[in-house]
mmCIF file of C-alpha atoms in Angstrom:
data_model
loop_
_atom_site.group_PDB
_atom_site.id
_atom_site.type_symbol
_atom_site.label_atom_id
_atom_site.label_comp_id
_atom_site.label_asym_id
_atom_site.label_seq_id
_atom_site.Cartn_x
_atom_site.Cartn_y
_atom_site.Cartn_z
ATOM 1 C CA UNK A 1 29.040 54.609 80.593
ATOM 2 C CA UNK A 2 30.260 56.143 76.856
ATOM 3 C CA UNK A 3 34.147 55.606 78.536
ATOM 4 C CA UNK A 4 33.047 51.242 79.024
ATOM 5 C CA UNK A 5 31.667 51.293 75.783
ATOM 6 C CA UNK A 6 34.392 52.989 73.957
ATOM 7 C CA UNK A 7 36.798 50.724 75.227
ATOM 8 C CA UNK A 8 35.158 47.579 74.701
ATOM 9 C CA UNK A 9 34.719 49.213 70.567
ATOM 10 C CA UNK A 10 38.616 49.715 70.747
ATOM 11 C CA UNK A 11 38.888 46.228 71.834
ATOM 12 C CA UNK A 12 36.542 44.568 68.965
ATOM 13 C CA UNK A 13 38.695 47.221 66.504
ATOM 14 C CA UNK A 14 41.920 46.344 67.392
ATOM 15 C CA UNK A 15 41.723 42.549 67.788
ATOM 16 C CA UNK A 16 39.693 42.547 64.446
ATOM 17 C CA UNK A 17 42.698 44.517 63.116
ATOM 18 C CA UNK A 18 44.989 42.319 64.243
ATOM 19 C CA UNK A 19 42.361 39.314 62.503
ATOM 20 C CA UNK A 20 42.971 40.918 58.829
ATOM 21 C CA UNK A 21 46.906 41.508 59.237
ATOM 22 C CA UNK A 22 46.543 37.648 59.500
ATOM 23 C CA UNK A 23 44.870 37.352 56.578
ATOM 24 C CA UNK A 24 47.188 39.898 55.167
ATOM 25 C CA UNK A 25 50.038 37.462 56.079
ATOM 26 C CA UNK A 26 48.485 33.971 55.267
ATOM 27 C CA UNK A 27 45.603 34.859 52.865
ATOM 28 C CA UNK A 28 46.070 32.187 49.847
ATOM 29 C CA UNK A 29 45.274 34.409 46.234
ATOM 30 C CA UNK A 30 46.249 37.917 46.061
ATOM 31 C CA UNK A 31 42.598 39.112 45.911
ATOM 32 C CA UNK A 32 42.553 38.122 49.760
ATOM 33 C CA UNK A 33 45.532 39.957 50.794
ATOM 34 C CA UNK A 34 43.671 42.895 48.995
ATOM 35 C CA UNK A 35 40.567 42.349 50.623
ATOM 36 C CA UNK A 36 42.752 42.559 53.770
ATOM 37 C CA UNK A 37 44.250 45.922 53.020
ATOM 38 C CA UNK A 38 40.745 47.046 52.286
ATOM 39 C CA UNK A 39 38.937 45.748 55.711
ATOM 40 C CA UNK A 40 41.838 47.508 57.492
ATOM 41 C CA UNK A 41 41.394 50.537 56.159
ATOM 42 C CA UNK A 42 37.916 50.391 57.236
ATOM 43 C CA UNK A 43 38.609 49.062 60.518
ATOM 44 C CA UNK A 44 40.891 52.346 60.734
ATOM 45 C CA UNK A 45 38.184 54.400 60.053
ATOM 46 C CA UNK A 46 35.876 52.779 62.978
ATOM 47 C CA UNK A 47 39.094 53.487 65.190
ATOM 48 C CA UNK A 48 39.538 56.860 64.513
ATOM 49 C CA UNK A 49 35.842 57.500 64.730
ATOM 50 C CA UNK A 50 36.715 56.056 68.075
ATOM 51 C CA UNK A 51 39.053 58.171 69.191
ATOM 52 C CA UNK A 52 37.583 61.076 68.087
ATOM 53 C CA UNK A 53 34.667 60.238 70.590
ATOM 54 C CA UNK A 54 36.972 59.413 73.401
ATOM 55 C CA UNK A 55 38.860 62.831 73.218
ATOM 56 C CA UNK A 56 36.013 64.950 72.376
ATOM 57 C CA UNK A 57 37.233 66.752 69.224
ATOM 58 C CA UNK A 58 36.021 66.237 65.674
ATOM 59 C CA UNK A 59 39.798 66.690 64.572
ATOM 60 C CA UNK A 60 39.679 62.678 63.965
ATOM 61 C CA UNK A 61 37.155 63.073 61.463
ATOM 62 C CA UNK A 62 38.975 64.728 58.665
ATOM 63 C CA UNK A 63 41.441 62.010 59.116
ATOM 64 C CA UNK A 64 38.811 59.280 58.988
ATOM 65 C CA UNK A 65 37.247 60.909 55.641
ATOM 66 C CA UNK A 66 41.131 60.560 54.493
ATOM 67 C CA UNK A 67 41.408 57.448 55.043
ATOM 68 C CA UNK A 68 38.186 56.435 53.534
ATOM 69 C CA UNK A 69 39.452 58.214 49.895
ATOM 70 C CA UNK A 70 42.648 56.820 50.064
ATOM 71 C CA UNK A 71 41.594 53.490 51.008
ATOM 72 C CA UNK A 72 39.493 53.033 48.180
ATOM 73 C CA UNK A 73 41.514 54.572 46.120
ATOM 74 C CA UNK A 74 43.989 51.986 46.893
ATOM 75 C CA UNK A 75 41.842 49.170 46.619
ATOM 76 C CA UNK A 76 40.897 49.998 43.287
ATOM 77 C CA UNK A 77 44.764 50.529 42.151
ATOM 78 C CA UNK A 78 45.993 47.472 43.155
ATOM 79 C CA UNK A 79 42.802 45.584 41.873
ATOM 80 C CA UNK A 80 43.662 47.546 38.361
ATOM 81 C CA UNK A 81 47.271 46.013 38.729
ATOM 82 C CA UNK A 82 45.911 42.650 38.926
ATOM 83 C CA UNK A 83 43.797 43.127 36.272
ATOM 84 C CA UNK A 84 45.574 45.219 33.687
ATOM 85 C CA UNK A 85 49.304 44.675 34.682
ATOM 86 C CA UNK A 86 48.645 48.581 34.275
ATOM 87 C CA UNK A 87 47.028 50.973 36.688
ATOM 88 C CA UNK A 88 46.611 53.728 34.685
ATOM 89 C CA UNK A 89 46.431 53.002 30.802
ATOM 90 C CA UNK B 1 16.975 62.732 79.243
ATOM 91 C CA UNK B 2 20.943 63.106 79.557
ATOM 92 C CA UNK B 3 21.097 59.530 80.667
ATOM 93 C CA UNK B 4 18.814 58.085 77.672
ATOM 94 C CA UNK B 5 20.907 59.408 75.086
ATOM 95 C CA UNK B 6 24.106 58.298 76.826
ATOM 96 C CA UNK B 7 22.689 54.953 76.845
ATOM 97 C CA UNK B 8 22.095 54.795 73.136
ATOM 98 C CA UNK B 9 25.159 56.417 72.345
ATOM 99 C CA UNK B 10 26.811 53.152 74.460
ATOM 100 C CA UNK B 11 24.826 50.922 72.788
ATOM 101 C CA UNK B 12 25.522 51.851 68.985
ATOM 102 C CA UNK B 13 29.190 52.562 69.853
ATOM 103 C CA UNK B 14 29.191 48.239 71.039
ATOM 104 C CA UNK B 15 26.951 47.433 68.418
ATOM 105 C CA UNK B 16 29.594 48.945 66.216
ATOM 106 C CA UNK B 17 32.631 47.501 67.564
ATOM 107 C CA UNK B 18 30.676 44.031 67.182
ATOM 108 C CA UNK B 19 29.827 43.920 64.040
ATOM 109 C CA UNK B 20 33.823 45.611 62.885
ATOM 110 C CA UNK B 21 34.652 41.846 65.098
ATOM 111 C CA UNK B 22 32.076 39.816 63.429
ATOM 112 C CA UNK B 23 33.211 40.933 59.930
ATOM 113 C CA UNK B 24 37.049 40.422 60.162
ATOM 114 C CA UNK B 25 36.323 37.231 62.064
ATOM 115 C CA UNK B 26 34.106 36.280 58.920
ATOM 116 C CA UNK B 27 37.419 36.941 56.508
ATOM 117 C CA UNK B 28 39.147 34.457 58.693
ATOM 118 C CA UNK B 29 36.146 31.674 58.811
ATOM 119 C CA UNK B 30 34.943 31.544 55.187
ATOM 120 C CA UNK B 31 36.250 29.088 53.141
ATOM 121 C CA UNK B 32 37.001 30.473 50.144
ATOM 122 C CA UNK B 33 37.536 33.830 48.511
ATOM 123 C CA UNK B 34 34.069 34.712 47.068
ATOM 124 C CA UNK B 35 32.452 34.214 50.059
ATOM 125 C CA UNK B 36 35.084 36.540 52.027
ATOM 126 C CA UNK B 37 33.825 39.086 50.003
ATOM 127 C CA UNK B 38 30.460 38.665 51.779
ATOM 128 C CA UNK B 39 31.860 39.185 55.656
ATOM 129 C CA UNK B 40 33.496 42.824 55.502
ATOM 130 C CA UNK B 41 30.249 44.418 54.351
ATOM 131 C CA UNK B 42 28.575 44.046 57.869
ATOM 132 C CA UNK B 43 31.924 46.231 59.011
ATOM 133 C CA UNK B 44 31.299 48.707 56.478
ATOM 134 C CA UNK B 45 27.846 49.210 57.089
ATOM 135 C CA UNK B 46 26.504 48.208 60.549
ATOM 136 C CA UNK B 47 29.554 48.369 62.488
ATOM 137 C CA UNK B 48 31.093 52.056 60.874
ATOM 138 C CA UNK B 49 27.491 52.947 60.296
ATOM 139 C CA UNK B 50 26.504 52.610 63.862
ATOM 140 C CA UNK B 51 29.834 54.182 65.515
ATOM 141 C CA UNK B 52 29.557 57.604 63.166
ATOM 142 C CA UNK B 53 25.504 57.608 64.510
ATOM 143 C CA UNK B 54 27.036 57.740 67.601
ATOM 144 C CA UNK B 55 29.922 60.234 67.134
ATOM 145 C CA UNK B 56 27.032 62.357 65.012
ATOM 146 C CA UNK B 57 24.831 62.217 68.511
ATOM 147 C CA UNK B 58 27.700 62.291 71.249
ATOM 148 C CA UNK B 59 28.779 65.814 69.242
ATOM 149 C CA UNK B 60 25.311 66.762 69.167
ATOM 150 C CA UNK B 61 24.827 66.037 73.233
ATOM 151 C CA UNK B 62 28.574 67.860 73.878
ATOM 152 C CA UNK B 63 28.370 70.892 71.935
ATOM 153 C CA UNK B 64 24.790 71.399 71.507
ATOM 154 C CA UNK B 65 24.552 71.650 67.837
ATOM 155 C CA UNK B 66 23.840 69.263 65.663
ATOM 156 C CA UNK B 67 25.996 68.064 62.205
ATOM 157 C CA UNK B 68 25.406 65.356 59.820
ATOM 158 C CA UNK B 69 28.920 65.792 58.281
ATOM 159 C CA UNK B 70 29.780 62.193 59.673
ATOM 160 C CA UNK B 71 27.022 60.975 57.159
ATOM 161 C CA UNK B 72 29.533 61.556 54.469
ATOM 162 C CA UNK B 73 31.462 59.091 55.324
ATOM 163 C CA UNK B 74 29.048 56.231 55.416
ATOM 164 C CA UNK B 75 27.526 57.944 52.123
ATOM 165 C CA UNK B 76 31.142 57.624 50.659
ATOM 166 C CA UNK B 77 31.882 53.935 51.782
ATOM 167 C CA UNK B 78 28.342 52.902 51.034
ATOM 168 C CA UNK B 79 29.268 54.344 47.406
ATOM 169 C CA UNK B 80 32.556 52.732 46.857
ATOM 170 C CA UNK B 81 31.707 49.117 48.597
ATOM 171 C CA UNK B 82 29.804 47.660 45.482
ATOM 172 C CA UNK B 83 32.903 49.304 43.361
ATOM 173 C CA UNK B 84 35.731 47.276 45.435
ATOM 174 C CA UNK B 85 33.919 43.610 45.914
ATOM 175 C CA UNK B 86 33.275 44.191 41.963
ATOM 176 C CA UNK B 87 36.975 44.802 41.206
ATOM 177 C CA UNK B 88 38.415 42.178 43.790
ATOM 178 C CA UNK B 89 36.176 39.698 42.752
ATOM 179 C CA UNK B 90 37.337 40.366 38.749
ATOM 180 C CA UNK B 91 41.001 40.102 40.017
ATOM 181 C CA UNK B 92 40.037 36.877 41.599
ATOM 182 C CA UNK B 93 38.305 35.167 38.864
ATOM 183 C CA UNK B 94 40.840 36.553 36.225
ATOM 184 C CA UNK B 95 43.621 34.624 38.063
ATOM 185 C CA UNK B 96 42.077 31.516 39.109
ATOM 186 C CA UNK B 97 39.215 30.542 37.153
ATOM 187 C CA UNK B 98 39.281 28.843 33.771
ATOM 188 C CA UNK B 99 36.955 30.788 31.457
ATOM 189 C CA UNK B 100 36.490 27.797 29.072
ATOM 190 C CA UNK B 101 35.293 25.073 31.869
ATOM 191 C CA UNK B 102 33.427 26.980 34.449
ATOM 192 C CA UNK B 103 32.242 30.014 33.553
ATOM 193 C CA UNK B 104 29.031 29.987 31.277
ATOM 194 C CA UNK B 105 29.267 31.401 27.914
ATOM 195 C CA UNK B 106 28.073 34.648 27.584
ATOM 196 C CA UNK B 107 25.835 34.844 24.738
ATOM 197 C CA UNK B 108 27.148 37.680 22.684
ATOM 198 C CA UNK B 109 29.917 37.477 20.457
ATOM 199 C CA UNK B 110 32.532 39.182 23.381
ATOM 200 C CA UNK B 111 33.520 36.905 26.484
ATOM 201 C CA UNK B 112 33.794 37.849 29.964
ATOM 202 C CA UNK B 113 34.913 41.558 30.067
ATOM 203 C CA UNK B 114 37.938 40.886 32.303
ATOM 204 C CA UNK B 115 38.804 38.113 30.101
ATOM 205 C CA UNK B 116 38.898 40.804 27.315
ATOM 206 C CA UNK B 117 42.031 41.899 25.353
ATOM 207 C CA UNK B 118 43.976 45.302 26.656
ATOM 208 C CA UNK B 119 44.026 46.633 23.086
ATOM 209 C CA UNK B 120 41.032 46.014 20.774
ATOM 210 C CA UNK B 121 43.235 45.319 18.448
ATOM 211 C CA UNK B 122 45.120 42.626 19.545
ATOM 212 C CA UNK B 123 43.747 39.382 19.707
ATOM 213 C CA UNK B 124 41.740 38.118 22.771
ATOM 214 C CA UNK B 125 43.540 35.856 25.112
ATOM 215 C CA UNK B 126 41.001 33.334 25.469
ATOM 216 C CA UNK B 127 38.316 33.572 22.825
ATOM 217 C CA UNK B 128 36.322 30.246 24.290
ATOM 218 C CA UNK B 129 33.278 29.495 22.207
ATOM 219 C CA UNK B 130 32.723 32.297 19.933
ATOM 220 C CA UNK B 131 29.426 31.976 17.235
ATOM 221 C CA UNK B 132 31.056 31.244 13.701
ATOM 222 C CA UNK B 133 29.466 33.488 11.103
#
């Protein structure tokens, strides 16, 4: 029953992936493409989370964590960009 | 007993995936950017909230012991969320909205703090109606 479930999840993951990389592609302002960037990286997380399930090991979840730090870390950069023209000052 | 927590390890793992769908499908539907930033915070919280519930209890059911170490990553994301829409939305509003016509004026003798000048120094870009005294 967990095996159905997972791969309806990947389903909903990857199709809403594929949903922000056309946002990424068409999105009108530059705040949307960054709001893009930002849902996929937390789309990525809910993957690996995924994955990690379906092959039993809690490898996945040091990655996820990863991905969750340098996600927002990213965000926040290219936010400061937009802002400052500057990320660090 | 085995079969009960399978089932609500099923049903969190769906709920999950929906609500990852429901949010990305809401950056595609709204209309403009403001209200995008409403739609990906069901992903972040319901939909990755509910999956790592279920990895925390699928580890628990397959190797017996149980860890909330997948708790720090919904404790993370539900700490940097407010951080992100905040930043996004000042990127926005720098680049696209007119500080003099439709933002209100802020009462205090600085403007809008994204609207404020790298330097102190320097003058402000757009000083908009400041008191005179």
């Amino acid at each position: 029953m967990i095996e159905y479930a997972l791969n309806f999840a990947f389903v909903c993951a990857g199709l809403a992936l594929l949903i922000n990389l056309w946002r990424l592609s068409f999105g009108p302002t530059i705040a949307d493409r960054v709001l893009a960037v930002d849902t996929m990286a937390i789309n990525g997380i809910a993957l690996l989370v995924l994955y990690g399930i379906g092959r039993a090991t809690s490898m996945y979840f040091e990655a996820a964590l990863l991905f969750a730090m340098v996600g927002f870390v990213s965000t926040v950069a290219y936010c400061k960009f937009v802002l400052r023209g500057d990320i660090i000052e | 007993m085995e079969f009960v927590v399978e089932l609500v390890i099923s049903v969190l793992i769906v709920i999950g995936g929906l609500f990852t769908l429901i949010g990305s499908f809401g950056l595609v539907k709204l209309p403009n950017l403001l209200m995008r930033l409403h739609a990906p915070t069901k992903a972040t919280t319901v939909g990755v909230g509910a999956i790592l519930i279920a990895s925390m209890l699928f580890f628990w059911i397959e190797r017996g012991t149980f860890t909330i170490h997948e708790l720090l990553i919904t404790i993370f994301l539900f700490l940097t969320a407010p951080i992100t829409a905040n930043l996004i939305g000042k990127a926005y509003l720098l680049r696209h909205i007119d500080p003099k016509d439709e933002l209100p004026h802020t009462g205090e003798s600085e403007g809008w703090a994204t609207f404020d000048p790298r330097n102190p120094e320097e003058p402000p870009k757009d000083p908009g109606k400041l008191p005179q005294d």
